PDB file of N, CA and C in Angstrom:
ATOM      1  N   MET A   1       0.084 -12.696   8.818  1.00  0.00           N
ATOM      2  CA  MET A   1       0.082 -14.015   9.292  1.00  0.00           C
ATOM      3  C   MET A   1       1.601 -14.190   9.808  1.00  0.00           C
ATOM      4  N   GLY A   2       1.622 -14.943  10.815  1.00  0.00           N
ATOM      5  CA  GLY A   2       3.025 -15.139  11.363  1.00  0.00           C
ATOM      6  C   GLY A   2       3.656 -16.330  10.676  1.00  0.00           C
ATOM      7  N   ASP A   3       4.794 -16.610  10.896  1.00  0.00           N
ATOM      8  CA  ASP A   3       5.621 -17.789  10.313  1.00  0.00           C
ATOM      9  C   ASP A   3       5.117 -19.119  10.952  1.00  0.00           C
ATOM     10  N   ALA A   4       4.668 -19.042  12.022  1.00  0.00           N
ATOM     11  CA  ALA A   4       4.198 -20.372  12.763  1.00  0.00           C
ATOM     12  C   ALA A   4       2.963 -21.029  11.969  1.00  0.00           C
ATOM     13  N   VAL A   5       2.087 -19.970  11.663  1.00  0.00           N
ATOM     14  CA  VAL A   5       0.863 -20.379  10.656  1.00  0.00           C
ATOM     15  C   VAL A   5       1.253 -20.656   9.207  1.00  0.00           C
ATOM     16  N   TRP A   6       2.088 -19.769   8.782  1.00  0.00           N
ATOM     17  CA  TRP A   6       2.520 -19.692   7.330  1.00  0.00           C
ATOM     18  C   TRP A   6       3.223 -21.171   6.990  1.00  0.00           C
ATOM     19  N   PHE A   7       4.180 -21.720   7.964  1.00  0.00           N
ATOM     20  CA  PHE A   7       4.801 -22.925   7.538  1.00  0.00           C
ATOM     21  C   PHE A   7       3.874 -24.192   7.952  1.00  0.00           C
ATOM     22  N   CYS A   8       2.680 -23.919   8.515  1.00  0.00           N
ATOM     23  CA  CYS A   8       1.792 -25.228   8.502  1.00  0.00           C
ATOM     24  C   CYS A   8       1.022 -25.248   7.458  1.00  0.00           C
ATOM     25  N   LEU A   9       0.855 -24.279   6.476  1.00  0.00           N
ATOM     26  CA  LEU A   9      -0.077 -24.359   5.400  1.00  0.00           C
ATOM     27  C   LEU A   9       0.658 -25.103   4.256  1.00  0.00           C
ATOM     28  N   GLN A  10      -0.213 -25.774   3.575  1.00  0.00           N
ATOM     29  CA  GLN A  10       0.150 -26.559   2.415  1.00  0.00           C
ATOM     30  C   GLN A  10       1.098 -25.777   1.364  1.00  0.00           C
ATOM     31  N   PRO A  11       1.806 -26.127   0.484  1.00  0.00           N
ATOM     32  CA  PRO A  11       2.618 -25.343  -0.265  1.00  0.00           C
ATOM     33  C   PRO A  11       1.693 -24.568  -1.337  1.00  0.00           C
ATOM     34  N   LYS A  12       0.771 -25.324  -1.807  1.00  0.00           N
ATOM     35  CA  LYS A  12      -0.254 -24.701  -2.828  1.00  0.00           C
ATOM     36  C   LYS A  12      -1.058 -23.611  -2.217  1.00  0.00           C
ATOM     37  N   SER A  13      -1.249 -23.667  -0.792  1.00  0.00           N
ATOM     38  CA  SER A  13      -2.043 -22.602  -0.211  1.00  0.00           C
ATOM     39  C   SER A  13      -1.202 -21.429   0.043  1.00  0.00           C
ATOM     40  N   GLN A  14       0.078 -21.728   0.307  1.00  0.00           N
ATOM     41  CA  GLN A  14       1.022 -20.525   0.391  1.00  0.00           C
ATOM     42  C   GLN A  14       1.235 -19.829  -0.977  1.00  0.00           C
ATOM     43  N   LYS A  15       1.335 -20.630  -2.065  1.00  0.00           N
ATOM     44  CA  LYS A  15       1.462 -20.034  -3.327  1.00  0.00           C
ATOM     45  C   LYS A  15       0.251 -19.233  -3.632  1.00  0.00           C
ATOM     46  N   ASP A  16      -1.036 -19.644  -3.369  1.00  0.00           N
ATOM     47  CA  ASP A  16      -2.210 -19.002  -3.843  1.00  0.00           C
ATOM     48  C   ASP A  16      -2.268 -17.719  -2.839  1.00  0.00           C
ATOM     49  N   LEU A  17      -2.026 -17.804  -1.552  1.00  0.00           N
ATOM     50  CA  LEU A  17      -2.131 -16.581  -0.817  1.00  0.00           C
ATOM     51  C   LEU A  17      -1.088 -15.500  -1.224  1.00  0.00           C
ATOM     52  N   TYR A  18       0.093 -16.081  -1.593  1.00  0.00           N
ATOM     53  CA  TYR A  18       1.047 -15.004  -2.081  1.00  0.00           C
ATOM     54  C   TYR A  18       0.631 -14.393  -3.287  1.00  0.00           C
ATOM     55  N   ALA A  19      -0.007 -15.178  -4.159  1.00  0.00           N
ATOM     56  CA  ALA A  19      -0.529 -14.590  -5.541  1.00  0.00           C
ATOM     57  C   ALA A  19      -1.627 -13.680  -5.287  1.00  0.00           C
ATOM     58  N   ALA A  20      -2.457 -14.009  -4.412  1.00  0.00           N
ATOM     59  CA  ALA A  20      -3.593 -13.027  -4.044  1.00  0.00           C
ATOM     60  C   ALA A  20      -3.010 -11.748  -3.411  1.00  0.00           C
ATOM     61  N   TYR A  21      -2.076 -11.801  -2.486  1.00  0.00           N
ATOM     62  CA  TYR A  21      -1.479 -10.590  -2.033  1.00  0.00           C
ATOM     63  C   TYR A  21      -0.792  -9.750  -3.019  1.00  0.00           C
ATOM     64  N   LYS A  22       0.026 -10.475  -3.901  1.00  0.00           N
ATOM     65  CA  LYS A  22       0.664  -9.689  -4.971  1.00  0.00           C
ATOM     66  C   LYS A  22      -0.116  -9.014  -6.013  1.00  0.00           C
ATOM     67  N   HIS A  23      -1.353  -9.796  -6.378  1.00  0.00           N
ATOM     68  CA  HIS A  23      -2.323  -9.264  -7.223  1.00  0.00           C
ATOM     69  C   HIS A  23      -3.095  -7.820  -6.723  1.00  0.00           C
ATOM     70  N   GLN A  24      -3.252  -7.973  -5.408  1.00  0.00           N
ATOM     71  CA  GLN A  24      -3.948  -6.947  -4.768  1.00  0.00           C
ATOM     72  C   GLN A  24      -2.926  -5.782  -4.623  1.00  0.00           C
ATOM     73  N   ALA A  25      -1.665  -6.056  -4.363  1.00  0.00           N
ATOM     74  CA  ALA A  25      -0.666  -4.970  -4.221  1.00  0.00           C
ATOM     75  C   ALA A  25      -0.476  -4.241  -5.564  1.00  0.00           C
ATOM     76  N   LEU A  26      -0.571  -5.092  -6.618  1.00  0.00           N
ATOM     77  CA  LEU A  26      -0.217  -4.566  -8.016  1.00  0.00           C
ATOM     78  C   LEU A  26      -1.574  -3.660  -8.341  1.00  0.00           C
ATOM     79  N   LEU A  27      -2.695  -4.043  -8.004  1.00  0.00           N
ATOM     80  CA  LEU A  27      -3.717  -3.350  -8.231  1.00  0.00           C
ATOM     81  C   LEU A  27      -3.780  -1.813  -7.444  1.00  0.00           C
ATOM     82  N   GLN A  28      -3.431  -1.941  -6.424  1.00  0.00           N
ATOM     83  CA  GLN A  28      -3.284  -0.674  -5.571  1.00  0.00           C
ATOM     84  C   GLN A  28      -2.115   0.222  -6.000  1.00  0.00           C
ATOM     85  N   ALA A  29      -1.158  -0.337  -6.438  1.00  0.00           N
ATOM     86  CA  ALA A  29      -0.023   0.494  -6.996  1.00  0.00           C
ATOM     87  C   ALA A  29      -0.551   1.349  -8.226  1.00  0.00           C
ATOM     88  N   GLU A  30      -1.311   0.696  -8.895  1.00  0.00           N
ATOM     89  CA  GLU A  30      -1.653   1.397 -10.308  1.00  0.00           C
ATOM     90  C   GLU A  30      -2.393   2.627  -9.967  1.00  0.00           C
ATOM     91  N   GLY A  31      -2.920   2.944  -8.668  1.00  0.00           N
ATOM     92  CA  GLY A  31      -3.485   4.100  -8.397  1.00  0.00           C
ATOM     93  C   GLY A  31      -4.783   4.521  -9.082  1.00  0.00           C
ATOM     94  N   GLU A  32      -5.451   3.601  -9.566  1.00  0.00           N
ATOM     95  CA  GLU A  32      -6.835   3.818 -10.294  1.00  0.00           C
ATOM     96  C   GLU A  32      -7.900   4.025  -9.144  1.00  0.00           C
ATOM     97  N   ASN A  33      -9.099   4.373  -9.728  1.00  0.00           N
ATOM     98  CA  ASN A  33     -10.145   4.613  -8.711  1.00  0.00           C
ATOM     99  C   ASN A  33     -10.514   3.120  -8.090  1.00  0.00           C
ATOM    100  N   ALA A  34     -10.448   3.271  -6.730  1.00  0.00           N
ATOM    101  CA  ALA A  34     -10.799   1.994  -6.098  1.00  0.00           C
ATOM    102  C   ALA A  34     -11.925   1.296  -6.303  1.00  0.00           C
ATOM    103  N   SER A  35     -13.047   1.959  -6.615  1.00  0.00           N
ATOM    104  CA  SER A  35     -14.374   1.342  -6.841  1.00  0.00           C
ATOM    105  C   SER A  35     -14.348   0.557  -8.258  1.00  0.00           C
ATOM    106  N   GLN A  36     -13.321   0.808  -9.183  1.00  0.00           N
ATOM    107  CA  GLN A  36     -13.225   0.144 -10.430  1.00  0.00           C
ATOM    108  C   GLN A  36     -12.207  -0.856 -10.488  1.00  0.00           C
ATOM    109  N   LEU A  37     -11.442  -1.200  -9.448  1.00  0.00           N
ATOM    110  CA  LEU A  37     -10.545  -2.265  -9.459  1.00  0.00           C
ATOM    111  C   LEU A  37     -11.016  -3.530  -9.552  1.00  0.00           C
ATOM    112  N   ASP A  38     -10.476  -4.553 -10.206  1.00  0.00           N
ATOM    113  CA  ASP A  38     -10.932  -5.799 -10.246  1.00  0.00           C
ATOM    114  C   ASP A  38     -10.098  -6.823  -9.443  1.00  0.00           C
ATOM    115  N   TYR A  39     -10.645  -7.128  -8.172  1.00  0.00           N
ATOM    116  CA  TYR A  39      -9.990  -8.217  -7.399  1.00  0.00           C
ATOM    117  C   TYR A  39     -10.393  -9.545  -7.373  1.00  0.00           C
ATOM    118  N   SER A  40     -11.044  -9.744  -8.579  1.00  0.00           N
ATOM    119  CA  SER A  40     -11.518 -11.154  -8.755  1.00  0.00           C
ATOM    120  C   SER A  40     -10.503 -12.376  -8.686  1.00  0.00           C
ATOM    121  N   GLU A  41      -9.270 -12.023  -9.250  1.00  0.00           N
ATOM    122  CA  GLU A  41      -8.160 -13.012  -9.272  1.00  0.00           C
ATOM    123  C   GLU A  41      -7.640 -13.104  -7.874  1.00  0.00           C
ATOM    124  N   ALA A  42      -7.430 -12.122  -7.131  1.00  0.00           N
ATOM    125  CA  ALA A  42      -7.072 -12.113  -5.705  1.00  0.00           C
ATOM    126  C   ALA A  42      -8.050 -12.971  -4.860  1.00  0.00           C
ATOM    127  N   GLY A  43      -9.316 -12.622  -5.044  1.00  0.00           N
ATOM    128  CA  GLY A  43     -10.392 -13.485  -4.393  1.00  0.00           C
ATOM    129  C   GLY A  43     -10.612 -14.800  -4.633  1.00  0.00           C
ATOM    130  N   LEU A  44     -10.170 -15.200  -5.959  1.00  0.00           N
ATOM    131  CA  LEU A  44     -10.370 -16.606  -6.369  1.00  0.00           C
ATOM    132  C   LEU A  44      -9.142 -17.237  -5.542  1.00  0.00           C
ATOM    133  N   ARG A  45      -7.930 -16.800  -5.608  1.00  0.00           N
ATOM    134  CA  ARG A  45      -6.818 -17.478  -5.030  1.00  0.00           C
ATOM    135  C   ARG A  45      -7.007 -17.517  -3.595  1.00  0.00           C
ATOM    136  N   LEU A  46      -7.580 -16.442  -2.965  1.00  0.00           N
ATOM    137  CA  LEU A  46      -7.741 -16.626  -1.530  1.00  0.00           C
ATOM    138  C   LEU A  46      -8.839 -17.729  -1.223  1.00  0.00           C
ATOM    139  N   SER A  47      -9.866 -17.850  -1.983  1.00  0.00           N
ATOM    140  CA  SER A  47     -11.000 -18.835  -1.850  1.00  0.00           C
ATOM    141  C   SER A  47     -10.347 -20.195  -2.052  1.00  0.00           C
ATOM    142  N   PHE A  48      -9.369 -20.499  -2.915  1.00  0.00           N
ATOM    143  CA  PHE A  48      -8.686 -21.792  -3.002  1.00  0.00           C
ATOM    144  C   PHE A  48      -8.001 -22.080  -1.858  1.00  0.00           C
ATOM    145  N   ALA A  49      -7.141 -21.241  -1.243  1.00  0.00           N
ATOM    146  CA  ALA A  49      -6.599 -21.441   0.098  1.00  0.00           C
ATOM    147  C   ALA A  49      -7.600 -21.759   1.220  1.00  0.00           C
ATOM    148  N   VAL A  50      -8.610 -20.965   1.303  1.00  0.00           N
ATOM    149  CA  VAL A  50      -9.660 -21.192   2.329  1.00  0.00           C
ATOM    150  C   VAL A  50     -10.221 -22.636   2.172  1.00  0.00           C
ATOM    151  N   GLU A  51     -10.566 -22.914   0.935  1.00  0.00           N
ATOM    152  CA  GLU A  51     -11.066 -24.162   0.796  1.00  0.00           C
ATOM    153  C   GLU A  51     -10.091 -25.487   1.152  1.00  0.00           C
ATOM    154  N   ARG A  52      -8.993 -25.104   0.787  1.00  0.00           N
ATOM    155  CA  ARG A  52      -7.896 -26.322   1.121  1.00  0.00           C
ATOM    156  C   ARG A  52      -7.670 -26.447   2.550  1.00  0.00           C
ATOM    157  N   GLU A  53      -7.455 -25.232   3.160  1.00  0.00           N
ATOM    158  CA  GLU A  53      -7.028 -25.252   4.582  1.00  0.00           C
ATOM    159  C   GLU A  53      -8.196 -25.266   5.613  1.00  0.00           C
ATOM    160  N   VAL A  54      -9.368 -24.906   5.271  1.00  0.00           N
ATOM    161  CA  VAL A  54     -10.499 -24.763   6.248  1.00  0.00           C
ATOM    162  C   VAL A  54     -11.653 -25.747   5.986  1.00  0.00           C
ATOM    163  N   ILE A  55     -12.155 -25.582   4.843  1.00  0.00           N
ATOM    164  CA  ILE A  55     -13.273 -26.313   4.388  1.00  0.00           C
ATOM    165  C   ILE A  55     -13.129 -27.799   4.319  1.00  0.00           C
ATOM    166  N   ARG A  56     -12.203 -28.157   3.474  1.00  0.00           N
ATOM    167  CA  ARG A  56     -11.875 -29.588   3.319  1.00  0.00           C
ATOM    168  C   ARG A  56     -11.732 -30.393   4.588  1.00  0.00           C
ATOM    169  N   PRO A  57     -10.719 -29.836   5.343  1.00  0.00           N
ATOM    170  CA  PRO A  57     -10.445 -30.565   6.774  1.00  0.00           C
ATOM    171  C   PRO A  57     -11.708 -30.576   7.635  1.00  0.00           C
ATOM    172  N   PHE A  58     -12.573 -29.626   7.579  1.00  0.00           N
ATOM    173  CA  PHE A  58     -13.661 -29.563   8.457  1.00  0.00           C
ATOM    174  C   PHE A  58     -14.700 -30.658   7.822  1.00  0.00           C
ATOM    175  N   LEU A  59     -15.017 -30.664   6.548  1.00  0.00           N
ATOM    176  CA  LEU A  59     -15.868 -31.690   6.021  1.00  0.00           C
ATOM    177  C   LEU A  59     -15.408 -33.164   6.137  1.00  0.00           C
ATOM    178  N   LEU A  60     -14.137 -33.189   6.013  1.00  0.00           N
ATOM    179  CA  LEU A  60     -13.539 -34.571   6.121  1.00  0.00           C
ATOM    180  C   LEU A  60     -13.572 -34.993   7.622  1.00  0.00           C
ATOM    181  N   LEU A  61     -13.567 -34.228   8.462  1.00  0.00           N
ATOM    182  CA  LEU A  61     -13.617 -34.440  10.032  1.00  0.00           C
ATOM    183  C   LEU A  61     -15.209 -34.990  10.306  1.00  0.00           C
ATOM    184  N   CYS A  62     -15.949 -34.094   9.621  1.00  0.00           N
ATOM    185  CA  CYS A  62     -17.436 -34.488   9.770  1.00  0.00           C
ATOM    186  C   CYS A  62     -17.765 -35.777   9.061  1.00  0.00           C
ATOM    187  N   MET A  63     -17.178 -35.985   7.902  1.00  0.00           N
ATOM    188  CA  MET A  63     -17.406 -37.335   7.262  1.00  0.00           C
ATOM    189  C   MET A  63     -16.978 -38.481   7.947  1.00  0.00           C
ATOM    190  N   SER A  64     -15.588 -38.389   8.338  1.00  0.00           N
ATOM    191  CA  SER A  64     -14.963 -39.493   9.152  1.00  0.00           C
ATOM    192  C   SER A  64     -15.606 -39.927  10.394  1.00  0.00           C
ATOM    193  N   SER A  65     -16.448 -38.986  11.072  1.00  0.00           N
ATOM    194  CA  SER A  65     -17.179 -39.605  12.110  1.00  0.00           C
ATOM    195  C   SER A  65     -18.265 -40.271  11.683  1.00  0.00           C
ATOM    196  N   TYR A  66     -18.729 -40.050  10.469  1.00  0.00           N
ATOM    197  CA  TYR A  66     -19.832 -40.675   9.963  1.00  0.00           C
ATOM    198  C   TYR A  66     -19.432 -42.153   9.422  1.00  0.00           C
ATOM    199  N   SER A  67     -18.353 -42.108   8.710  1.00  0.00           N
ATOM    200  CA  SER A  67     -17.852 -43.338   7.885  1.00  0.00           C
ATOM    201  C   SER A  67     -16.513 -43.040   7.382  1.00  0.00           C
ATOM    202  N   PRO A  68     -15.518 -43.829   7.657  1.00  0.00           N
ATOM    203  CA  PRO A  68     -14.055 -43.645   7.071  1.00  0.00           C
ATOM    204  C   PRO A  68     -14.228 -43.850   5.516  1.00  0.00           C
ATOM    205  N   ARG A  69     -15.096 -44.758   4.993  1.00  0.00           N
ATOM    206  CA  ARG A  69     -15.113 -44.891   3.627  1.00  0.00           C
ATOM    207  C   ARG A  69     -15.714 -43.798   2.862  1.00  0.00           C
ATOM    208  N   VAL A  70     -16.631 -43.060   3.457  1.00  0.00           N
ATOM    209  CA  VAL A  70     -17.105 -41.897   2.976  1.00  0.00           C
ATOM    210  C   VAL A  70     -16.225 -40.706   2.887  1.00  0.00           C
ATOM    211  N   ALA A  71     -15.446 -40.623   4.040  1.00  0.00           N
ATOM    212  CA  ALA A  71     -14.427 -39.740   4.223  1.00  0.00           C
ATOM    213  C   ALA A  71     -13.202 -39.839   2.958  1.00  0.00           C
ATOM    214  N   THR A  72     -13.102 -41.040   2.927  1.00  0.00           N
ATOM    215  CA  THR A  72     -11.988 -41.295   1.814  1.00  0.00           C
ATOM    216  C   THR A  72     -12.486 -40.858   0.333  1.00  0.00           C
ATOM    217  N   GLU A  73     -13.692 -41.400   0.181  1.00  0.00           N
ATOM    218  CA  GLU A  73     -14.344 -41.057  -1.146  1.00  0.00           C
ATOM    219  C   GLU A  73     -14.383 -39.533  -1.308  1.00  0.00           C
ATOM    220  N   THR A  74     -14.614 -38.773  -0.229  1.00  0.00           N
ATOM    221  CA  THR A  74     -14.956 -37.293  -0.261  1.00  0.00           C
ATOM    222  C   THR A  74     -13.667 -36.766  -0.550  1.00  0.00           C
ATOM    223  N   TRP A  75     -12.523 -37.182   0.078  1.00  0.00           N
ATOM    224  CA  TRP A  75     -11.290 -36.742  -0.110  1.00  0.00           C
ATOM    225  C   TRP A  75     -10.793 -36.781  -1.556  1.00  0.00           C
ATOM    226  N   HIS A  76     -11.030 -38.014  -2.152  1.00  0.00           N
ATOM    227  CA  HIS A  76     -10.693 -38.328  -3.457  1.00  0.00           C
ATOM    228  C   HIS A  76     -11.566 -37.425  -4.331  1.00  0.00           C
ATOM    229  N   TRP A  77     -12.722 -37.110  -4.183  1.00  0.00           N
ATOM    230  CA  TRP A  77     -13.570 -36.215  -5.081  1.00  0.00           C
ATOM    231  C   TRP A  77     -13.038 -34.778  -4.874  1.00  0.00           C
ATOM    232  N   PHE A  78     -12.763 -34.326  -3.721  1.00  0.00           N
ATOM    233  CA  PHE A  78     -12.171 -33.046  -3.546  1.00  0.00           C
ATOM    234  C   PHE A  78     -10.875 -32.823  -4.415  1.00  0.00           C
ATOM    235  N   ALA A  79     -10.105 -33.923  -4.326  1.00  0.00           N
ATOM    236  CA  ALA A  79      -8.655 -33.775  -5.016  1.00  0.00           C
ATOM    237  C   ALA A  79      -8.960 -33.846  -6.533  1.00  0.00           C
ATOM    238  N   ALA A  80      -9.974 -34.349  -7.161  1.00  0.00           N
ATOM    239  CA  ALA A  80     -10.207 -34.411  -8.520  1.00  0.00           C
ATOM    240  C   ALA A  80     -10.758 -33.033  -8.902  1.00  0.00           C
ATOM    241  N   GLN A  81     -11.485 -32.216  -7.961  1.00  0.00           N
ATOM    242  CA  GLN A  81     -12.248 -31.194  -8.417  1.00  0.00           C
ATOM    243  C   GLN A  81     -11.152 -29.933  -8.235  1.00  0.00           C
ATOM    244  N   ALA A  82     -10.153 -30.115  -7.501  1.00  0.00           N
ATOM    245  CA  ALA A  82      -9.147 -28.916  -7.365  1.00  0.00           C
ATOM    246  C   ALA A  82      -8.611 -28.386  -8.709  1.00  0.00           C
ATOM    247  N   PRO A  83      -8.611 -27.108  -8.912  1.00  0.00           N
ATOM    248  CA  PRO A  83      -8.064 -26.561 -10.016  1.00  0.00           C
ATOM    249  C   PRO A  83      -6.454 -26.599 -10.063  1.00  0.00           C
ATOM    250  N   GLU A  84      -6.045 -26.778 -11.218  1.00  0.00           N
ATOM    251  CA  GLU A  84      -4.561 -26.821 -11.260  1.00  0.00           C
ATOM    252  C   GLU A  84      -4.032 -25.465 -11.653  1.00  0.00           C
ATOM    253  N   LYS A  85      -3.052 -25.124 -10.759  1.00  0.00           N
ATOM    254  CA  LYS A  85      -2.381 -23.675 -11.040  1.00  0.00           C
ATOM    255  C   LYS A  85      -0.954 -23.975 -11.232  1.00  0.00           C
TER     256      LYS A  85
END
């Protein structure tokens, strides 16, 4: 990912993507059998960033065309559901 995209991401997403990359790199450095490595932490962090940067904005765009009030309520619901890291 280039600088232009990286600096457009929210700081939480940058943190999650870096943590996912770091976890994946540490697992590969251990040199264990690739079929037995647990990438769940990296996958979880990656999914947080995808939800924050892709899914939420898309849903909010869809909701705002329906009703600004629904979009606002949806945004607050998403914010309340976000895991704290």
